[in-house]
Amino acid sequence: MALERWILRFRSLVSLALILAVWQGVAMLELVPRKYFPPIPDIAAGFWSMLLSGELLAGDSLTLGRALVGIVGSSLIGIGLALLGEMVPAFRSAFRPIAAIVQPIPPAALVPMAIFMLGLGFKLYAFVIILVTIWPPYLNGAAALAAVGDVEVKTGRMLGLSERDILFRIKLPAAWPEIFAGIRYAATISLIAVVVAEMLAGRDGLGFMLIRKAFATRIPEVYALMFVCAFNGVVLNALINLLRWRITGWHMRMTERTP
Amino acid sequence: MKRLADKSFWNAVWLPVAILAVWQVLAMRAHTPLFPGPWQTLLAISKLYPQIVGQLGFTLSRAGIGFLIAAVLMVPLGILLGRLKLLGKVLEPAIDMLATLPPPAVVPIVMLFAGTGDAAKIVIIAYAAAVPLLMNTYEASRTVHPSANLVARALHLTKLEAMLHIDLPAALPMIATGVRLAVSSALLVAVTSEMLLATNGIGVFIQRQQENFQISGGLAGIAFISLAGLIINSIVFQFEKRWLFWHYRNANSKG
Amino acid sequence: METMLEARELAKSYGTGAGALKILDGISFSVKKGEFVSIVGPSGCGKTTLLMALAGLLKPDAGAVSFKGKVLTGPSAGIAVVFQDYSRSLFAWKSNLENVVFGMIRNTTLSKAEKRAKGRELLAAVGLDGFADHYPWQLSGGMQQRVAIARGLASESELLLLDEPLAAVDAQTRADMQDLLLELAERFQQTCILVTHDVDEAVYMADRVVVLTRRPTRVDHDIVVDLGDRRDQITTREDPRFLEIRHDVMAAIRRFRAETPLAEKA
Amino acid sequence: METMLEARELAKSYGTGAGALKILDGISFSVKKGEFVSIVGPSGCGKTTLLMALAGLLKPDAGAVSFKGKVLTGPSAGIAVVFQDYSRSLFAWKSNLENVVFGMIRNTTLSKAEKRAKGRELLAAVGLDGFADHYPWQLSGGMQQRVAIARGLASESELLLLDEPLAAVDAQTRADMQDLLLELAERFQQTCILVTHDVDEAVYMADRVVVLTRRPTRVDHDIVVDLGDRRDQITTREDPRFLEIRHDVMAAIRRFRAETPLAEKA
Amino acid sequence: RAENTKLRFAYLLADSMLPIMAAKKAGDYEKAGIDLELTEVQGGPAVVAAIASGEADIGYAAPVPPINARINGINVKMVLALAHEVDPDKKFSWLVATKASGITKLADVKGKKVAFNANGGLCELTWRDHLLAAGIPFEEVQPVILPFPQQEAALEQGSIDAACTVNPFYSSVIGNKAIDATVIAQGIIADEKEPVINDVVFAGDDYLAANRETLKTFAAVTDKARRAMLADRAKEEAAAVEFLGLTPETAKNFHLPIVRPEMTISAADVQKLLDSMHKTGMLPEPVQADDMVDNLAQ
Ligand SMILES: Nc1ncnc2c1ncn2[C@@H]1O[C@H](COP(=O)(O)OP(=O)(O)OP(=O)(O)O)[C@@H](O)[C@H]1O
Ligand SMILES: Nc1ncnc2c1ncn2[C@@H]1O[C@H](COP(=O)(O)OP(=O)(O)OP(=O)(O)O)[C@@H](O)[C@H]1O
Ligand SMILES: [Mg+2]
Ligand SMILES: [Mg+2]
């Protein structure tokens, strides 16, 4: 029991240790030359040098900040679209094919056109990130809103709520747990999208650093940056879990009560 | 003709038409080959479609294989992690970490082990499709209602049976959304990986068009990817209507 | 006395074509202001369906419901429902108190604090003072059902529709709750329609008992309960007239029961 | 007769620290093979909690349950449960027949076709022949409850735990179902534990009635029902001994009830 | 000096950018009255897009993107040449093959996997031109698009057989014993008796017409910076470490790809590339370079 709690408290570190161990194991097998797949100590050294020079913290805070803005923006848009679709069924059936069409478009393929429309700055980032990030909250939200039980909805009608109130006070709370599953996935792809956007047209951030380090064939540092990307996922998800606990704590307690 | 009178047909069509119209107007005002409108794209399609269809075949087959591998591995894994709650919770951050790696950074690593051929691309596609499938399946099976779990235990189902008979069906609706996300993610990464490790495929086609500033040609390629996405999506939708009616019963029987 | 609610030839089927299941087959009755009407009928005969139609939550295939003289086209202010499926009709994301307070959402005269105070009072009245800040899924079935009743009462609607509201509580609590309901209905001059499987309860609570047939469902009997306005758990239940009416209702149920025993056809 | 189930000093609290709620406070009793025991007690006293512990679905904080001489550490073969929360315990993605057949999942002697035939029989026995291919959410509350009972019966377990299984069915169906349960229990020599709020039902069905106190809950009375093995809806219920026992149980409930009326403290 | 002119410059990271980056850091442009704003993008087409959309005033890339842009109706003109190569030893792009592939000369690459960094770029031209010179149709090799940084690993792992590479990757590949690379050709095109342009600066026609003086100032400052860097080897290496992120060891092998210290660009220079592109099938029609060039450095 105590061990279990201890493990759970430090599960991020446990996970990290696990990944590092697997990496180190593969590196020690020397399936590929050490130079291209360096062992953890080499990567740690690269990490350390970037940390000392200050570039890592500067770059990562930019990337994390952008990802956070991206996730907030696209969650709001995604959930907004799902709500709109629930309110106006004609919109939902019109938007469904649009979503299917836009979803698989690789943002990189749109960049020249996007640069033309949006320039090289913030708007380009926002476009790339939002284009790939709104779908998980939207799709999970739309599905969950459509599946809210009819007793709950009838209860709302009985209380004289307007359709709008039913949407916001009954369907939305009931759908939050599923929406958060979408937000969680959106967080990971938001991080990816930010890094890719920084690679495509950036002057700073992790993606830019990745390109630079790859250009300079500083392989351990490239991998160190990748581990930083990975750890960003944990950081962002920890933040989201805080919010999630606030909004859907009831659901987590209800479903985690092991009978 | 009957279709035109059908309201649901118009419901599905008005928004796309409106968007195309706005796009055309913007393109006409911009007046540069870098910003073609739907009309130019249509012209490019009519000129290039034999080439596009050929290249799209490569892309779709890779995306399809990658997606299938991901589905076969990740749905069971997600259900397993949802049921073995401690394991699931411990590995959650690991999943988050692996999920956050950008494909352009993963490609070089995969290339080390799998070369530059189809195998490498399929691995990357499977990897990208795995994330939404795993996350949605895991979340859904982790949060199966306690009452259903009680029944499972009272019938003393084995863990395997509980996963098969309870977690899986209960998670199916969320798996279906996971599939939508995974399909698009597979297509997207298929194209991206072709741009990075290119030999053939629609990604290469699009990139070639771009390098030559044939943006409308690139858009023609994109249009075909989108079309593929649209078709796959409507298949998923049919599947949902057929197999998940019990979940969306309220939408079907509006009181 | 003026008519509060009137159902005219309500009909409703589920499904279409060959698989269609005819549930309500022309149900008519009316309820006067301040009246307390019980509805009894076999399991699956359509009582819940009927109640939903009376509340404007379900559009009948034919016929109409008028509430205070106006034909209902949808849910209307002044009607509150306590649902049979209590565990789903309580919101899992709200505490019990919040659930009850939510029942007052259309009430604009009370302040937020007043609503909470009233919510607490109601929870206390149904015997749940200690559980205001618990969540519904932390309660036993009977306790959940009482929260649902408290929410139904909170709105102080003119018409209260109760769908087997006491099915999950023990005999003693049930008796207490019955008296509570009667007292509040009296105090606020509420009109009540109660669906119940307990014939004693149906008679004890009501001014009239409507007995439904089995599917396709019609009104079989409409029995007046002339036991006066004051009821008492001991004396009323021992009243020979009570036993007589109870016997009549039982006989009515038994009669069509005998025609088709347990096995039903869809 | 050998002992089928024995509960020794079961204790259980929900929550921890200051907010902890003590539910079971040392419950002991035992059930012999073939016996039919009813459990009655106030709403929220912990009957469902107790039943879960008896089924091995809930680990008590203290004390132990032994089933056929062995201490239970988890759910065990040979025990079937019909849950109070019937609407959620049926699987929405399975038809009613599939739900019932699912109750036989541990049965390896019957073929798939035989299981389906038996499932249909059971559905017919609970009066739902026409609804085998419907889904649970297309049924009324009482019908769902009967599907849940059919699933519980399908496993033919030695020990059947029933948590208010008839709360949502009408009086007549209830009587029929009672006789059905008694008949099957007799036929398959099942041991049954029935939680119910209906004191008449508790006495009519049981060889013994266990009366629980309110929270923190202990066994208040353990009353033997010496009415013989053959029960009949008319003659048994008119038997003076039946009325006497019924009175005793009522009195037991009333007594601790009087001490603290409806309002409870958490 | 109160009002400096703003000059927005989009570039992709490459060796001949170093002097500009160093001068920018030293504040030379500001001193000359230009507020230079550098924006790094990935790939030549993005540089063109930045100029065409008005997001940047001038850009830096290899000559192929501006050529393609002009052909496709995007009006940009090349104004400065920042890098050249010439026979025999001033070469800055190489075709290398691994020992394991068994390739020892150009003719052996038939049927093999050959890598270049991007479609339609200088490296594609390099492969096409050399293959044509060796009499091998381009269709007979298997092209693989692979960014420069990943080529060395791919060569060593045997995923590709040969690659078109540039510095600093070239020195690293050559130094790699496991690859044991053979240089099978050098130079962008086979015939480099006269210098061939490697990297250019280009601007939109309209901007060029209106801001010629600003651009001239820019050219002058850049010219000074190039000469200063060429004159001081230590400075050159330091800049490679600082701006390209090279390790000091790799920087030792680093040389600016400068053949002609002046930055003049002529239509004839570009025409040579155009002819080669046409000859090798990258351009379907013959194209004249006349209106693609506007020499600022004169
Ligand atoms: N969504 C539905 N689809 C199809 N049939 C339905 C649906 N809902 C209810 N029914 C059918 O309608 C009939 C009446 O249901 P209803 O819930 O009104 O019964 P009831 O009288 O309230 O029964 P109970 O006393 O058991 O609650 C039932 O036979 C049921 O099978
Ligand atoms: N998950 C939980 N968290 C906290 N308290 C709980 C939880 N589940 C049950 N309880 C408490 O345990 C007590 C007993 O619940 P239980 O369901 O066993 O009662 P019961 O006797 O079956 O009541 P009923 O007759 O109403 O079904 C209740 O007071 C309830 O509040
Ligand atoms: Mg009902
Ligand atoms: Mg209970």
mmCIF file with all atom_site columns, N, CA and C in Angstrom, chain A residues 4 45 65 69 86 94 96-97 108-109 166 170 184 190 217 255:
data_model
loop_
_atom_site.group_PDB
_atom_site.id
_atom_site.type_symbol
_atom_site.label_atom_id
_atom_site.label_alt_id
_atom_site.label_comp_id
_atom_site.label_asym_id
_atom_site.label_entity_id
_atom_site.label_seq_id
_atom_site.pdbx_PDB_ins_code
_atom_site.Cartn_x
_atom_site.Cartn_y
_atom_site.Cartn_z
_atom_site.occupancy
_atom_site.B_iso_or_equiv
_atom_site.pdbx_formal_charge
_atom_site.auth_seq_id
_atom_site.auth_comp_id
_atom_site.auth_asym_id
_atom_site.auth_atom_id
_atom_site.pdbx_PDB_model_num
ATOM 1  N N  . GLU A 1 4   ? 2.717   1.436  -3.101  1.00 0.00 ? 4   GLU A N  1
ATOM 2  C CA . GLU A 1 4   ? 1.845   1.843  -4.192  1.00 0.00 ? 4   GLU A CA 1
ATOM 3  C C  . GLU A 1 4   ? 1.683   3.367  -4.219  1.00 0.00 ? 4   GLU A C  1
ATOM 4  N N  . ALA A 1 45  ? 24.995  15.082 -20.785 1.00 0.00 ? 45  ALA A N  1
ATOM 5  C CA . ALA A 1 45  ? 26.028  16.114 -20.896 1.00 0.00 ? 45  ALA A CA 1
ATOM 6  C C  . ALA A 1 45  ? 25.563  17.222 -21.833 1.00 0.00 ? 45  ALA A C  1
ATOM 7  N N  . GLY A 1 65  ? 5.102   28.086 -23.357 1.00 0.00 ? 65  GLY A N  1
ATOM 8  C CA . GLY A 1 65  ? 4.134   29.181 -23.318 1.00 0.00 ? 65  GLY A CA 1
ATOM 9  C C  . GLY A 1 65  ? 3.245   29.165 -24.552 1.00 0.00 ? 65  GLY A C  1
ATOM 10 N N  . VAL A 1 69  ? -0.796  28.566 -24.768 1.00 0.00 ? 69  VAL A N  1
ATOM 11 C CA . VAL A 1 69  ? -1.735  29.448 -25.461 1.00 0.00 ? 69  VAL A CA 1
ATOM 12 C C  . VAL A 1 69  ? -2.500  28.665 -26.522 1.00 0.00 ? 69  VAL A C  1
ATOM 13 N N  . GLU A 1 86  ? -24.232 21.233 -31.240 1.00 0.00 ? 86  GLU A N  1
ATOM 14 C CA . GLU A 1 86  ? -25.308 20.649 -30.427 1.00 0.00 ? 86  GLU A CA 1
ATOM 15 C C  . GLU A 1 86  ? -26.516 21.585 -30.414 1.00 0.00 ? 86  GLU A C  1
ATOM 16 N N  . ALA A 1 94  ? -23.429 20.214 -41.241 1.00 0.00 ? 94  ALA A N  1
ATOM 17 C CA . ALA A 1 94  ? -22.629 20.915 -42.238 1.00 0.00 ? 94  ALA A CA 1
ATOM 18 C C  . ALA A 1 94  ? -21.151 20.873 -41.864 1.00 0.00 ? 94  ALA A C  1
ATOM 19 N N  . ARG A 1 96  ? -19.602 18.565 -40.084 1.00 0.00 ? 96  ARG A N  1
ATOM 20 C CA . ARG A 1 96  ? -18.988 17.235 -40.040 1.00 0.00 ? 96  ARG A CA 1
ATOM 21 C C  . ARG A 1 96  ? -18.104 16.991 -41.263 1.00 0.00 ? 96  ARG A C  1
ATOM 22 N N  . PRO A 1 97  ? -18.610 17.218 -42.495 1.00 0.00 ? 97  PRO A N  1
ATOM 23 C CA . PRO A 1 97  ? -17.722 16.992 -43.643 1.00 0.00 ? 97  PRO A CA 1
ATOM 24 C C  . PRO A 1 97  ? -16.533 17.946 -43.669 1.00 0.00 ? 97  PRO A C  1
ATOM 25 N N  . ALA A 1 108 ? 2.218   21.623 -42.905 1.00 0.00 ? 108 ALA A N  1
ATOM 26 C CA . ALA A 1 108 ? 3.434   21.969 -43.637 1.00 0.00 ? 108 ALA A CA 1
ATOM 27 C C  . ALA A 1 108 ? 3.124   22.211 -45.111 1.00 0.00 ? 108 ALA A C  1
ATOM 28 N N  . ALA A 1 109 ? 2.119   21.499 -45.623 1.00 0.00 ? 109 ALA A N  1
ATOM 29 C CA . ALA A 1 109 ? 1.787   21.650 -47.032 1.00 0.00 ? 109 ALA A CA 1
ATOM 30 C C  . ALA A 1 109 ? 1.134   22.992 -47.308 1.00 0.00 ? 109 ALA A C  1
ATOM 31 N N  . ILE A 1 166 ? -29.904 24.069 -20.864 1.00 0.00 ? 166 ILE A N  1
ATOM 32 C CA . ILE A 1 166 ? -29.698 22.620 -20.812 1.00 0.00 ? 166 ILE A CA 1
ATOM 33 C C  . ILE A 1 166 ? -28.328 22.281 -21.350 1.00 0.00 ? 166 ILE A C  1
ATOM 34 N N  . ILE A 1 170 ? -26.289 21.216 -18.168 1.00 0.00 ? 170 ILE A N  1
ATOM 35 C CA . ILE A 1 170 ? -26.469 19.765 -18.028 1.00 0.00 ? 170 ILE A CA 1
ATOM 36 C C  . ILE A 1 170 ? -25.578 19.006 -19.002 1.00 0.00 ? 170 ILE A C  1
ATOM 37 N N  . ARG A 1 184 ? -6.552  16.460 -23.353 1.00 0.00 ? 184 ARG A N  1
ATOM 38 C CA . ARG A 1 184 ? -5.276  15.844 -23.021 1.00 0.00 ? 184 ARG A CA 1
ATOM 39 C C  . ARG A 1 184 ? -4.515  15.488 -24.301 1.00 0.00 ? 184 ARG A C  1
ATOM 40 N N  . SER A 1 190 ? -0.592  19.847 -29.449 1.00 0.00 ? 190 SER A N  1
ATOM 41 C CA . SER A 1 190 ? -0.280  21.272 -29.454 1.00 0.00 ? 190 SER A CA 1
ATOM 42 C C  . SER A 1 190 ? 1.222   21.470 -29.293 1.00 0.00 ? 190 SER A C  1
ATOM 43 N N  . THR A 1 217 ? 25.151  19.204 -36.380 1.00 0.00 ? 217 THR A N  1
ATOM 44 C CA . THR A 1 217 ? 25.388  17.803 -36.004 1.00 0.00 ? 217 THR A CA 1
ATOM 45 C C  . THR A 1 217 ? 25.821  17.642 -34.552 1.00 0.00 ? 217 THR A C  1
ATOM 46 N N  . THR A 1 255 ? -15.614 7.281  -10.537 1.00 0.00 ? 255 THR A N  1
ATOM 47 C CA . THR A 1 255 ? -15.209 6.098  -11.284 1.00 0.00 ? 255 THR A CA 1
ATOM 48 C C  . THR A 1 255 ? -14.002 5.415  -10.663 1.00 0.00 ? 255 THR A C  1
#
